Amino acid sequence: MSKKESNGKLRQIFSASRSEFLVRIPLFLCAFLAFFSVLLIFLFILKESIPAISCLGLRNLFFSTTWRPNVSNPRAGSYGMLAFLSGTLMTTFFAMIIGAPLGIGTAIFIDQVAPPKIREITRRGIELLAGIPSVIIGWFGLTLLVPFLAHITGSSGYGIAPASLVLAIMVLPTITTLGTEGLKAVPAELKEASVAMGATRWQTIYKIIIPAAKESLIVSTILGMGRAIGETMAVQMVIGNARQLAFSPLERTSTLTSRIVTDMGEATSVFRSALYAQALALLILAMCLILLVRFVTRSREVTT
Amino acid sequence: MMEKKIAIDSLNMNYGSFRAIEDVTLDILSRHITALIGPSGCGKSTLIRCLNRMNDLIDGVRVEGRVLLDGDNIYEPTYDAITLRRRVGMVFQRPNPFPKSIYENVAYGPKLTGMRGKDELDYIVEESLKKAALWDEVKTNLRESGLNLSGGQQQRLCIARVIAVQPEVILFDEPCSAIDPVATQLIEDLMAELKKNYTIVIVTHNMQQAARISDYTAFMLVERQGEPGRMIEYGDTNAMFTNPKDERTERYITGRFG
């Protein structure tokens, strides 16, 4: 929208008849509030992380794996977040490796394969899963997954592996729900055309429906990734919260989010600011994902 | 050569508890064009979709009676719907090319059956597009998306796509209702050409079209709201349009209702 147009729109909002005006103003305020809070949060986090950036330097802060906070004398500590950044990226990566095929598979099952009754049951199940508080899923991971992994691998059982598994479950509702919507939007005529040519159901799904819904399936996966990157509680319960870089999925480590909640109680001064810098990194990751979504959906607009 | 290709025998078709068509008996002759006409909702599209079992896709559909293709009942539980649809192709009301290149649209059917050889596929694509009278317009841009073609070209692409599977019967479900008169003319000419090699069934709401292109015409009607569609009259197209036997047919073709 050009500047001129948006000015016109603004004028329109304020120049309507009185009853219209009374409806439009609150709606305008709601929208403005949402935008304003995002801006405020971003600026606040940026401001709070500046002391750490200026005191430690970008390199020591973002590209070092040494995290040795000093509670009594914060300026004497080291605050490199690379180990946790790596933890976040690795848990998210493995969670998506498991969760994306599972979620997209479920979406295909719901939209294309399941008979009506089973479709309803599956859909309800996924909705319920979305409503389970993350602490419960984390607890389930802690009492079942961690001992199980410890038993079969001989490690402590904590680490990226259980965190990824827990996250894979938590991203399912996002991927499945959005994926189902995307598949539903594929015109029925395409499916009919394929079936009428003598394609089997699987050939139709694989050759026509999935390619036609590709962009929405990618977007649903990216949004699921956003959920995985931001999840805190469940991850903190199973990842072991060690301050080290993990070289295997079964070593204790931390993610950005779990490190923030673990340390925020005792952090002051530069220590506290370094945690804000982690929040900044998290925010930038999330924004990259949103840009990616916009990029993917824009390429769809061009091709159709 | 007046052999029967398809014999529809006392066919009923129900959506759940609603009966859409009742007691249709009709012979479709090989290498002729048979038109199904009638007002909207009379069951003509439902009937044509019984011939390649497209109604299988809808939940709660029940078919009674028999449809014989070369003497075999396609509704036998052991009859394979996939093989059936390769023998009985279909062109739809709205042109529905796949969001793929022109080449891939036509090669889709042959590839389904495992054809991979490039020369073989190139040959089939070219032949099919020629038979669908589209080759000259697209031969230089086979790699472009089928969606960039005009509506009439898209419909001919869909016809080429069906021809590539080498069917024996081609069903046309109101193929011209979404395209302009010039493109319609092209498709009608094409059908006249195709009937030399294929058995054609066409559903149309356009009586002039049925009169122009078909050899045989079946007239269907729902007499009262909520009743199933029944076949009122079936016969030689010229005879039916000049001298209909049933009074209801006469009223319909003279434009007094529908």
Coordinates of C-alpha atoms in Angstrom, one line a residue:
Chain A
M1 CA 0.0 0.0 0.0
S2 CA 1.5 3.4 -1.0
K3 CA 1.7 6.2 1.5
K4 CA -1.0 8.1 -0.2
E5 CA -3.4 5.2 -0.1
S6 CA -2.8 4.5 3.5
N7 CA -3.3 8.2 4.4
G8 CA -6.6 7.9 2.5
K9 CA -7.5 4.9 4.5
L10 CA -6.7 6.7 7.7
R11 CA -8.9 9.6 6.8
Q12 CA -11.6 7.1 5.9
I13 CA -11.4 5.7 9.4
F14 CA -12.0 9.0 11.1
S15 CA -14.4 10.6 8.6
A16 CA -17.2 8.1 8.7
S17 CA -20.7 8.7 10.2
R18 CA -20.9 8.7 14.0
S19 CA -22.1 5.2 14.5
E20 CA -19.5 3.9 12.1
F21 CA -17.0 6.0 13.9
L22 CA -17.9 4.4 17.2
V23 CA -17.2 0.9 15.8
R24 CA -14.1 1.8 13.9
I25 CA -12.2 3.6 16.7
P26 CA -12.1 0.6 19.1
L27 CA -11.1 -1.7 16.3
F28 CA -8.4 0.7 15.1
L29 CA -7.1 0.9 18.7
C30 CA -7.0 -2.9 19.0
A31 CA -4.9 -3.2 15.9
F32 CA -2.7 -0.3 16.9
L33 CA -2.2 -1.8 20.4
A34 CA -1.0 -5.1 18.9
F35 CA 1.5 -3.4 16.7
F36 CA 2.6 -1.1 19.4
S37 CA 3.2 -3.9 21.9
V38 CA 5.4 -5.7 19.4
L39 CA 7.4 -2.6 18.8
L40 CA 7.7 -1.9 22.5
I41 CA 8.9 -5.4 23.4
F42 CA 11.5 -5.3 20.7
L43 CA 12.8 -1.9 21.7
F44 CA 12.8 -2.9 25.4
I45 CA 14.8 -6.0 24.8
L46 CA 17.2 -4.2 22.5
K47 CA 17.7 -1.5 25.2
E48 CA 18.2 -4.1 28.0
S49 CA 20.8 -6.0 26.0
I50 CA 22.9 -3.0 25.0
P51 CA 25.0 -3.1 28.3
A52 CA 26.0 -6.7 27.6
I53 CA 26.8 -5.9 24.0
S54 CA 28.9 -2.9 24.8
C55 CA 30.6 -4.5 27.8
L56 CA 31.4 -7.9 26.3
G57 CA 31.4 -7.3 22.6
L58 CA 29.3 -9.1 20.0
R59 CA 31.9 -11.8 19.6
N60 CA 32.1 -12.8 23.3
L61 CA 28.4 -12.6 23.6
F62 CA 27.1 -14.3 20.5
F63 CA 30.0 -16.5 19.3
S64 CA 31.5 -17.9 22.4
T65 CA 30.4 -21.1 24.2
T66 CA 31.8 -20.1 27.6
W67 CA 29.0 -19.3 30.0
R68 CA 30.4 -18.7 33.4
P69 CA 28.3 -16.2 35.2
N70 CA 29.5 -14.6 38.4
V71 CA 26.6 -13.8 40.6
S72 CA 28.5 -11.7 43.2
N73 CA 30.5 -9.8 40.7
P74 CA 28.7 -10.0 37.4
R75 CA 31.4 -8.1 35.4
A76 CA 33.9 -10.9 36.2
G77 CA 31.8 -13.6 34.4
S78 CA 31.7 -14.9 30.9
Y79 CA 28.5 -14.8 29.0
G80 CA 28.8 -16.6 25.6
M81 CA 25.5 -17.9 24.4
L82 CA 26.6 -20.0 21.5
A83 CA 26.1 -23.3 23.3
F84 CA 22.5 -22.4 24.0
L85 CA 21.9 -21.0 20.5
S86 CA 23.2 -24.3 19.2
G87 CA 20.9 -26.1 21.7
T88 CA 17.9 -24.2 20.4
L89 CA 18.7 -24.8 16.8
M90 CA 19.5 -28.5 17.4
T91 CA 16.4 -29.3 19.4
T92 CA 14.3 -27.4 16.8
F93 CA 16.0 -29.2 14.0
F94 CA 15.4 -32.7 15.4
A95 CA 11.9 -31.8 16.5
M96 CA 11.1 -30.8 13.0
I97 CA 12.8 -33.9 11.5
I98 CA 10.3 -36.0 13.5
G99 CA 7.4 -33.6 13.9
A100 CA 7.0 -32.3 10.3
P101 CA 6.6 -35.7 8.5
L102 CA 4.3 -36.8 11.4
G103 CA 2.2 -33.6 11.3
I104 CA 2.0 -33.5 7.5
G105 CA 1.2 -37.2 7.4
T106 CA -1.6 -36.7 9.9
A107 CA -2.9 -33.8 7.8
I108 CA -3.0 -35.9 4.7
F109 CA -4.7 -38.7 6.7
I110 CA -7.3 -36.3 8.0
D111 CA -8.0 -34.5 4.7
Q112 CA -7.6 -37.3 2.1
V113 CA -7.7 -40.8 3.7
A114 CA -9.8 -41.0 6.8
P115 CA -13.5 -41.9 6.7
P116 CA -15.6 -39.1 8.2
K117 CA -15.9 -40.6 11.7
I118 CA -12.2 -41.3 12.1
R119 CA -11.4 -37.9 10.6
E120 CA -13.5 -36.2 13.3
I121 CA -11.9 -38.2 16.1
T122 CA -8.4 -37.5 14.8
R123 CA -9.1 -33.8 14.4
R124 CA -10.5 -33.6 18.0
G125 CA -7.5 -35.5 19.3
I126 CA -5.1 -33.0 17.7
E127 CA -7.2 -30.1 19.0
L128 CA -6.9 -31.6 22.5
L129 CA -3.2 -32.0 22.1
A130 CA -3.0 -28.3 21.3
G131 CA -4.7 -27.5 24.6
I132 CA -2.5 -29.5 26.9
P133 CA -0.3 -27.1 29.0
S134 CA 3.3 -27.5 28.2
V135 CA 4.3 -28.3 31.8
I136 CA 2.2 -31.5 31.5
I137 CA 4.0 -32.6 28.4
G138 CA 7.3 -31.7 30.0
W139 CA 6.4 -33.7 33.0
F140 CA 5.5 -36.7 30.8
G141 CA 8.9 -36.3 29.2
L142 CA 10.6 -36.2 32.6
T143 CA 8.9 -39.2 34.1
L144 CA 8.8 -41.4 31.0
L145 CA 11.1 -40.3 28.2
V146 CA 14.2 -39.4 30.3
P147 CA 14.3 -42.7 32.3
F148 CA 13.6 -44.6 29.1
L149 CA 16.4 -43.0 27.2
A150 CA 18.7 -43.4 30.3
H151 CA 17.8 -47.1 30.3
I152 CA 18.4 -47.8 26.7
T153 CA 21.5 -45.6 26.1
G154 CA 23.2 -45.7 29.5
S155 CA 23.4 -41.9 29.6
S156 CA 21.7 -39.6 32.0
G157 CA 18.7 -39.5 29.7
Y158 CA 18.6 -35.7 29.7
G159 CA 19.5 -33.6 26.7
I160 CA 18.6 -32.7 23.1
A161 CA 17.0 -36.1 22.4
P162 CA 14.2 -36.0 24.9
A163 CA 13.7 -32.3 24.3
S164 CA 13.3 -32.9 20.6
L165 CA 10.8 -35.7 21.2
V166 CA 8.7 -33.5 23.5
L167 CA 8.8 -30.7 21.0
A168 CA 7.9 -33.0 18.1
I169 CA 4.7 -33.7 20.0
M170 CA 4.1 -30.1 20.7
V171 CA 4.5 -28.9 17.1
L172 CA 2.0 -31.5 15.8
P173 CA -1.1 -29.5 16.3
T174 CA 0.3 -26.4 14.5
I175 CA 1.6 -28.4 11.6
T176 CA -1.5 -30.7 11.3
T177 CA -4.1 -27.9 11.7
L178 CA -2.5 -25.5 9.2
G179 CA -1.5 -28.4 6.9
T180 CA -5.1 -29.7 6.8
E181 CA -6.3 -26.2 5.9
G182 CA -3.8 -26.1 3.1
L183 CA -4.7 -29.5 1.7
K184 CA -8.4 -28.6 1.9
A185 CA -7.7 -25.5 -0.3
V186 CA -6.6 -27.7 -3.2
P187 CA -9.4 -27.5 -5.7
A188 CA -11.5 -30.7 -5.8
E189 CA -11.4 -30.5 -9.6
L190 CA -7.7 -31.4 -9.6
K191 CA -8.2 -34.5 -7.5
E192 CA -11.2 -35.5 -9.7
A193 CA -9.1 -35.0 -12.9
S194 CA -6.3 -37.2 -11.5
V195 CA -8.7 -40.0 -10.3
A196 CA -10.6 -39.9 -13.7
M197 CA -7.3 -40.6 -15.4
G198 CA -6.9 -43.8 -13.6
A199 CA -4.6 -42.6 -10.8
T200 CA -4.8 -44.5 -7.6
R201 CA -5.5 -42.6 -4.4
W202 CA -1.8 -42.6 -3.5
Q203 CA -0.7 -41.4 -6.9
T204 CA -3.2 -38.6 -6.7
I205 CA -2.0 -37.5 -3.2
Y206 CA 1.7 -37.8 -4.1
K207 CA 1.6 -36.3 -7.6
I208 CA -1.2 -33.8 -7.5
I209 CA -2.4 -32.9 -4.0
I210 CA 0.9 -32.5 -2.2
P211 CA 2.6 -30.4 -4.9
A212 CA -0.5 -28.2 -5.1
A213 CA -0.5 -27.7 -1.4
K214 CA 3.3 -27.4 -1.1
E215 CA 3.5 -23.8 0.0
S216 CA 0.9 -24.2 2.8
L217 CA 2.7 -27.3 4.0
I218 CA 6.0 -25.4 4.1
V219 CA 4.4 -22.5 5.9
S220 CA 2.8 -24.8 8.4
T221 CA 6.2 -26.4 9.1
I222 CA 7.8 -23.0 9.5
L223 CA 5.2 -21.9 12.0
G224 CA 5.6 -25.2 13.8
M225 CA 9.3 -24.4 14.0
G226 CA 8.4 -21.0 15.6
R227 CA 6.6 -23.0 18.3
A228 CA 9.6 -25.2 18.8
I229 CA 12.1 -22.4 19.1
G230 CA 10.0 -20.5 21.6
E231 CA 8.9 -23.4 23.8
T232 CA 10.4 -23.1 27.3
M233 CA 8.8 -25.1 30.1
A234 CA 8.7 -28.6 28.6
V235 CA 12.3 -28.2 27.3
Q236 CA 13.7 -26.9 30.5
M237 CA 12.3 -30.0 32.3
V238 CA 14.1 -32.5 30.1
I239 CA 17.2 -30.9 28.6
G240 CA 19.4 -31.1 31.7
N241 CA 20.2 -27.4 31.9
A242 CA 23.9 -27.7 31.6
R243 CA 26.0 -24.7 30.6
Q244 CA 27.9 -26.6 27.9
L245 CA 27.8 -27.1 24.2
A246 CA 26.3 -30.5 23.4
F247 CA 28.1 -32.6 20.8
S248 CA 25.6 -35.5 21.0
P249 CA 21.8 -35.5 21.4
L250 CA 22.3 -37.3 24.8
E251 CA 24.5 -34.7 26.5
R252 CA 22.9 -32.3 29.0
T253 CA 22.8 -28.7 27.6
S254 CA 20.4 -25.7 27.5
T255 CA 18.4 -23.8 24.9
L256 CA 18.1 -20.0 24.9
T257 CA 14.7 -20.2 26.5
S258 CA 15.6 -22.7 29.2
R259 CA 18.7 -20.8 30.1
I260 CA 16.8 -17.6 30.5
V261 CA 14.2 -19.1 32.9
T262 CA 16.9 -21.0 34.8
D263 CA 19.1 -18.0 35.4
M264 CA 16.8 -15.0 35.5
G265 CA 16.2 -15.2 39.3
E266 CA 19.7 -14.5 40.3
A267 CA 20.9 -12.4 37.4
T268 CA 21.9 -8.8 37.9
S269 CA 23.8 -6.2 35.9
V270 CA 25.7 -7.6 32.9
F271 CA 24.5 -11.1 33.7
R272 CA 21.0 -9.9 33.4
S273 CA 21.7 -8.0 30.2
A274 CA 23.3 -11.0 28.7
L275 CA 20.1 -12.9 29.2
Y276 CA 18.3 -10.1 27.4
A277 CA 20.7 -10.5 24.6
Q278 CA 19.6 -14.1 24.4
A279 CA 16.1 -13.0 24.2
L280 CA 17.1 -10.7 21.4
A281 CA 18.7 -13.6 19.6
L282 CA 15.5 -15.6 20.0
L283 CA 13.4 -12.7 18.8
I284 CA 15.6 -12.3 15.7
L285 CA 15.2 -16.0 15.0
A286 CA 11.5 -15.8 15.2
M287 CA 11.4 -12.8 12.9
C288 CA 13.5 -14.6 10.4
L289 CA 10.9 -17.4 10.4
I290 CA 8.1 -14.9 9.8
L291 CA 10.0 -13.3 6.9
L292 CA 10.5 -16.8 5.5
V293 CA 6.8 -17.4 5.7
R294 CA 6.2 -14.1 3.8
F295 CA 8.7 -15.1 1.2
V296 CA 7.1 -18.5 0.7
T297 CA 3.6 -17.2 0.4
R298 CA 4.7 -14.4 -1.9
S299 CA 6.2 -16.8 -4.3
R300 CA 2.9 -18.6 -4.4
E301 CA 1.0 -15.4 -5.3
V302 CA 3.3 -15.0 -8.3
T303 CA 2.9 -18.5 -9.7
T304 CA -0.9 -18.9 -9.5
Chain B
M1 CA -21.1 -51.3 -37.2
M2 CA -23.7 -50.7 -34.5
E3 CA -22.1 -52.5 -31.6
K4 CA -23.0 -51.7 -28.0
K5 CA -20.1 -50.2 -26.1
I6 CA -21.9 -49.5 -22.8
A7 CA -25.2 -50.9 -21.7
I8 CA -26.9 -49.2 -18.8
D9 CA -29.4 -51.6 -17.3
S10 CA -32.1 -50.5 -14.7
L11 CA -29.7 -48.2 -12.9
N12 CA -30.6 -46.5 -9.7
M13 CA -28.3 -44.2 -7.8
N14 CA -28.7 -43.0 -4.3
Y15 CA -26.9 -40.4 -2.2
G16 CA -27.7 -41.7 1.3
S17 CA -31.5 -41.9 1.5
F18 CA -32.0 -39.5 -1.5
R19 CA -32.5 -41.2 -4.8
A20 CA -30.9 -39.1 -7.6
I21 CA -31.7 -41.2 -10.6
E22 CA -34.0 -44.2 -11.1
D23 CA -34.4 -47.0 -13.5
V24 CA -32.3 -45.7 -16.3
T25 CA -31.8 -48.2 -19.2
L26 CA -29.8 -47.0 -22.1
D27 CA -27.4 -48.4 -24.7
I28 CA -24.4 -46.4 -25.8
L29 CA -23.2 -47.3 -29.3
S30 CA -19.6 -47.6 -30.2
R31 CA -18.0 -44.8 -32.2
H32 CA -21.0 -42.5 -32.0
I33 CA -21.8 -39.5 -29.9
T34 CA -24.6 -39.9 -27.4
A35 CA -25.9 -36.7 -25.8
L36 CA -27.6 -36.5 -22.4
I37 CA -29.9 -33.5 -22.2
G38 CA -32.4 -32.2 -19.6
P39 CA -32.9 -29.3 -17.3
S40 CA -30.5 -28.6 -14.4
G41 CA -30.7 -31.2 -11.6
C42 CA -32.2 -33.9 -13.8
G43 CA -29.4 -36.3 -13.0
K44 CA -27.6 -36.2 -16.3
S45 CA -24.2 -35.4 -14.7
T46 CA -24.8 -38.0 -12.0
L47 CA -25.6 -40.5 -14.7
I48 CA -22.4 -39.8 -16.8
R49 CA -20.4 -40.1 -13.6
C50 CA -21.7 -43.6 -13.0
L51 CA -20.0 -44.6 -16.2
N52 CA -16.5 -44.2 -14.9
R53 CA -17.4 -44.7 -11.3
M54 CA -16.4 -41.2 -10.3
N55 CA -19.3 -41.3 -7.8
D56 CA -17.1 -43.8 -5.8
L57 CA -15.4 -40.7 -4.4
I58 CA -18.5 -39.5 -2.6
D59 CA -19.4 -40.9 0.8
G60 CA -22.7 -42.6 1.1
V61 CA -23.3 -43.3 -2.6
R62 CA -25.1 -46.5 -3.5
V63 CA -25.6 -47.8 -7.0
E64 CA -28.2 -50.5 -8.0
G65 CA -28.5 -52.1 -11.4
R66 CA -25.8 -52.8 -13.9
V67 CA -23.5 -50.9 -16.2
L68 CA -21.9 -53.2 -18.8
L69 CA -18.8 -52.1 -20.6
D70 CA -18.2 -54.6 -23.4
G71 CA -20.4 -57.0 -21.6
D72 CA -18.7 -56.8 -18.2
N73 CA -20.6 -55.2 -15.2
I74 CA -18.4 -52.4 -13.9
Y75 CA -20.2 -52.5 -10.6
E76 CA -19.1 -56.1 -9.9
P77 CA -17.1 -55.9 -6.6
T78 CA -14.1 -57.5 -8.4
Y79 CA -14.1 -54.9 -11.3
D80 CA -11.1 -52.7 -10.9
A81 CA -12.1 -49.0 -11.0
I82 CA -8.6 -47.9 -12.0
T83 CA -8.6 -50.0 -15.1
L84 CA -12.1 -48.8 -15.9
R85 CA -11.1 -45.2 -15.7
R86 CA -8.2 -45.8 -18.1
R87 CA -10.7 -47.2 -20.6
V88 CA -13.3 -44.5 -19.9
G89 CA -11.8 -41.1 -19.8
M90 CA -13.5 -37.9 -18.7
V91 CA -13.4 -34.2 -19.6
F92 CA -15.0 -31.9 -17.0
Q93 CA -17.2 -28.9 -16.9
R94 CA -14.5 -26.4 -15.9
P95 CA -11.2 -26.9 -17.6
N96 CA -9.0 -28.3 -14.9
P97 CA -5.4 -28.7 -16.1
F98 CA -2.9 -29.6 -13.4
P99 CA -0.7 -26.8 -12.2
K100 CA 2.1 -28.3 -14.2
S101 CA 3.6 -27.7 -17.6
I102 CA 1.6 -28.5 -20.8
Y103 CA 4.0 -31.4 -21.4
E104 CA 3.6 -32.8 -17.9
N105 CA -0.2 -32.5 -18.1
V106 CA -0.4 -34.7 -21.1
A107 CA 2.4 -37.1 -19.9
Y108 CA 0.6 -37.5 -16.5
G109 CA -1.6 -40.5 -17.5
P110 CA 1.2 -42.5 -19.3
K111 CA 3.5 -41.9 -16.4
L112 CA 1.0 -43.3 -14.0
T113 CA 1.2 -46.6 -15.8
G114 CA 5.0 -46.5 -15.4
M115 CA 6.0 -45.2 -18.8
R116 CA 9.4 -43.5 -18.4
G117 CA 11.2 -43.5 -21.8
K118 CA 11.6 -39.9 -23.0
D119 CA 11.2 -40.7 -26.7
E120 CA 8.0 -42.7 -26.0
L121 CA 6.6 -39.9 -23.9
D122 CA 7.5 -37.2 -26.4
Y123 CA 5.7 -39.2 -29.1
I124 CA 2.6 -39.7 -27.0
V125 CA 2.5 -36.0 -26.0
E126 CA 2.8 -34.8 -29.5
E127 CA 0.2 -37.3 -30.9
S128 CA -2.3 -36.5 -28.2
L129 CA -1.9 -32.8 -28.6
K130 CA -2.3 -33.2 -32.4
K131 CA -5.5 -35.3 -31.9
A132 CA -6.8 -32.6 -29.5
A133 CA -6.1 -29.9 -32.2
L134 CA -3.8 -28.1 -29.8
W135 CA -0.3 -29.0 -31.1
D136 CA 0.2 -26.1 -33.5
E137 CA -0.6 -23.6 -30.8
V138 CA 1.6 -25.0 -28.0
K139 CA 4.4 -26.9 -29.7
T140 CA 6.9 -24.1 -29.0
N141 CA 6.0 -23.7 -25.3
L142 CA 5.4 -27.2 -24.0
R143 CA 7.3 -26.4 -20.8
E144 CA 5.0 -23.5 -19.9
S145 CA 2.3 -24.0 -17.3
G146 CA -1.0 -25.3 -18.6
L147 CA -2.7 -22.6 -16.5
N148 CA -1.3 -19.9 -18.8
L149 CA -3.5 -21.1 -21.7
S150 CA -6.9 -19.6 -22.5
G151 CA -10.0 -21.4 -21.3
G152 CA -10.7 -23.1 -24.6
Q153 CA -7.0 -24.1 -24.9
Q154 CA -7.1 -25.5 -21.4
Q155 CA -10.1 -27.6 -22.2
R156 CA -8.4 -29.0 -25.3
L157 CA -5.4 -29.7 -23.1
C158 CA -7.6 -31.7 -20.8
I159 CA -8.9 -33.6 -23.9
A160 CA -5.3 -34.3 -25.0
R161 CA -4.5 -35.4 -21.4
V162 CA -7.4 -38.0 -21.7
I163 CA -6.4 -39.1 -25.2
A164 CA -2.8 -39.8 -24.0
V165 CA -4.2 -42.6 -21.8
Q166 CA -5.7 -44.2 -24.9
P167 CA -9.2 -44.7 -23.6
E168 CA -12.0 -46.4 -25.6
V169 CA -14.8 -44.1 -24.3
I170 CA -14.5 -40.3 -23.5
L171 CA -17.1 -38.7 -21.3
F172 CA -17.7 -35.0 -21.6
D173 CA -19.5 -33.4 -18.7
E174 CA -20.8 -30.1 -20.1
P175 CA -17.4 -29.4 -21.6
C176 CA -18.3 -26.0 -23.2
S177 CA -20.3 -24.4 -20.4
A178 CA -17.3 -22.4 -19.2
I179 CA -15.8 -21.4 -22.5
D180 CA -16.6 -18.9 -25.3
P181 CA -18.5 -19.6 -28.5
V182 CA -15.5 -19.7 -30.8
A183 CA -13.7 -22.2 -28.5
T184 CA -16.9 -24.1 -28.3
Q185 CA -17.0 -24.4 -32.1
L186 CA -13.5 -25.8 -32.0
I187 CA -14.3 -28.4 -29.4
E188 CA -17.4 -29.5 -31.3
D189 CA -15.4 -30.0 -34.5
L190 CA -12.9 -31.9 -32.4
M191 CA -15.6 -34.2 -31.1
A192 CA -16.8 -34.9 -34.6
E193 CA -13.3 -36.0 -35.4
L194 CA -12.8 -38.0 -32.3
K195 CA -15.9 -40.1 -32.8
K196 CA -14.1 -41.9 -35.6
N197 CA -12.0 -43.6 -32.9
Y198 CA -13.7 -43.2 -29.7
T199 CA -17.2 -43.7 -28.2
I200 CA -18.4 -40.3 -26.9
V201 CA -20.9 -39.4 -24.3
I202 CA -21.7 -35.8 -23.7
V203 CA -23.8 -34.1 -21.1
T204 CA -25.0 -30.7 -22.2
H205 CA -27.6 -28.2 -21.1
N206 CA -27.4 -26.7 -24.6
M207 CA -30.0 -28.3 -26.9
Q208 CA -28.6 -26.8 -30.0
Q209 CA -25.3 -28.4 -29.2
A210 CA -26.8 -31.8 -28.7
A211 CA -28.7 -31.4 -32.0
R212 CA -25.5 -30.3 -33.8
I213 CA -23.1 -32.9 -32.8
S214 CA -24.8 -36.0 -31.4
D215 CA -26.0 -39.1 -33.1
Y216 CA -28.3 -40.2 -30.3
T217 CA -29.9 -38.2 -27.6
A218 CA -31.3 -39.2 -24.2
F219 CA -33.7 -36.8 -22.4
M220 CA -33.8 -36.9 -18.6
L221 CA -36.2 -35.1 -16.3
V222 CA -37.2 -34.7 -12.7
E223 CA -41.0 -34.5 -12.9
R224 CA -41.7 -33.3 -9.4
Q225 CA -39.4 -31.7 -6.8
G226 CA -37.7 -34.4 -4.7
E227 CA -38.3 -37.2 -7.1
P228 CA -35.4 -39.0 -8.8
G229 CA -34.4 -38.1 -12.4
R230 CA -35.7 -40.5 -14.9
M231 CA -35.1 -41.1 -18.6
I232 CA -38.0 -39.9 -20.6
E233 CA -37.0 -40.5 -24.1
Y234 CA -34.0 -41.9 -26.0
G235 CA -33.4 -42.2 -29.7
D236 CA -31.9 -40.9 -32.9
T237 CA -31.0 -37.3 -32.5
N238 CA -32.6 -36.1 -35.7
A239 CA -35.8 -38.0 -35.0
M240 CA -36.0 -36.7 -31.5
F241 CA -35.5 -33.1 -32.4
T242 CA -37.9 -33.1 -35.4
N243 CA -40.5 -35.5 -34.1
P244 CA -40.3 -36.2 -30.3
K245 CA -42.4 -39.1 -29.2
D246 CA -43.1 -37.9 -25.7
E247 CA -45.0 -34.7 -25.0
R248 CA -42.6 -33.7 -22.2
T249 CA -39.6 -34.0 -24.6
E250 CA -41.4 -31.8 -27.1
R251 CA -42.1 -29.1 -24.5
Y252 CA -38.5 -29.2 -23.4
I253 CA -36.9 -29.0 -26.8
T254 CA -39.3 -26.3 -28.0
G255 CA -38.1 -24.3 -25.0
R256 CA -41.3 -24.2 -22.9
F257 CA -39.5 -25.1 -19.7
G258 CA -36.1 -25.9 -18.3

